[in-house]
Amino acid sequence: MKKIVLLFLVSFSSFTLFSQEVTTVAGSTIGYLEGNSLSAKFNFPTSVCKDHLGNVYVADNGNHRIRKISSDGMVTTLAGGIQGFANGNGAQAKFNSPFGVCVDTNGNVYVADKGNNKIRKITPDGIVTTFAGSTLGFGDGTGTQARFNTPFGICIDTNGTLYVADYGNQKVRKITQSGVVTTLAGSTQGFSDGLGSQAKFNYLRGICVDLNNNVYVADYNNHKIRKITQNGLVTTIAGSVEGYVNGLGSQAQFSYPSGITVDSNGSLYVVEEYNHTVRKIKSSGDVITYAGTEPGFLDGSVSVAKFFQPCGIFIDSNNVIYVSDQSNQRIRKIASSTLDNQENLVVQFTISPNPTSDVLLIRLDENLELITIKIYSNLGQLIKSEESTTISTSDLSSGNYFIEITTDKGKATQSFIKQ
């Protein structure tokens, strides 16, 4: 039996080239503590981004700080401390429940300072100024002439233009590098697609922009993902009523989508606070579950990992995903389990539900041709072979299993639990 196990492990290790793993980048229990990444403490981190040097920035909402996780894993405070409002250097500056962060190519960090109704700018040296916004309200204008109402999300395009999810105003705002604030789309609370002020949102949260400067928003209370072109045309690309369903476009259901990011191929990744998952929206509009199962905390394969009210998400140029796992007080990472990210892109599949009681549903990436599906015991014994993406598990005993997918592009494997 020992020989069988060892042979399987050698074979299995070759499959892990294709697996995606969830790990913890930083954080432990709720609180405030600097230092080593896994002993550091956050207080409901809501947003995350990364610069070109490998530094990760976190909106530490409950601590009223912007935290920095260096490439060597040390957590420090870039700016902020006591709740309030003040510009200044480092700890002299004050924020009020900062929610969104993004970073430009020069390493300047922009913050949606939700409680202060302002957009703040932090230089790499930690000097904080007010980039736009003044008192609570609504008004376009330049710099402090403009007004916001609890801005939640913020992102930046390749030209340095900022986009803000103006939560309380039900609008998407646009800010040039000279500080000129305009309204791209939105009007009163509700739901409707349309051009500019004809469109309606219902408390926007996450926001991102693709390489063609199309803007995407997580329409939190409408449970939908919306797209906005540069001329202000708003359409709905996925979502319908509140729930949890994968599928194409309006067939899919979300439960309070909070954060959103886009990769270089135009695929979107969304975190949901109340489904506790990371969902992927392909360029075709097809929605799948990318990572997460039930609420909790667990690192591991994307098919078994657990999140608890994830709030923010960011994908870097290497297709590594960072998640602000809000109620777990951690920053998580989703990446290939090997150093070869390109291998990981060859074969992708998801399984649901996991754990399962009677049926396992397989969803493959587009443009993959299925050859065979094999199920192994946790000791490496082949249990069954299938050619269908709907597999009965009613004949399996309770326990842990591995499922191996063979396609025209290669093999991949994941683990699952039979209840």
Tab-separated table of N, CA and C in Angstrom, residues 16 27 267 291 307 365 401:
chain	number	residue	atom	x	y	z
A	16	THR	N	-0.479	19.623	-9.986
A	16	THR	CA	-0.602	20.856	-9.228
A	16	THR	C	-0.072	22.062	-9.979
A	27	GLY	N	-2.301	39.186	8.412
A	27	GLY	CA	-3.441	39.332	9.307
A	27	GLY	C	-3.632	38.137	10.204
A	267	SER	N	-11.678	39.528	-18.252
A	267	SER	CA	-12.479	38.759	-17.296
A	267	SER	C	-12.573	39.532	-15.983
A	291	ALA	N	-13.627	30.865	-6.338
A	291	ALA	CA	-13.057	30.422	-5.063
A	291	ALA	C	-14.068	30.662	-3.957
A	307	PHE	N	-13.930	31.998	2.892
A	307	PHE	CA	-13.828	33.422	3.195
A	307	PHE	C	-14.998	33.801	4.094
A	365	ASP	N	-13.296	25.845	-18.160
A	365	ASP	CA	-13.056	27.080	-18.882
A	365	ASP	C	-13.488	26.907	-20.333
A	401	TYR	N	-11.894	13.079	-1.526
A	401	TYR	CA	-11.562	12.504	-2.822
A	401	TYR	C	-10.834	13.528	-3.682
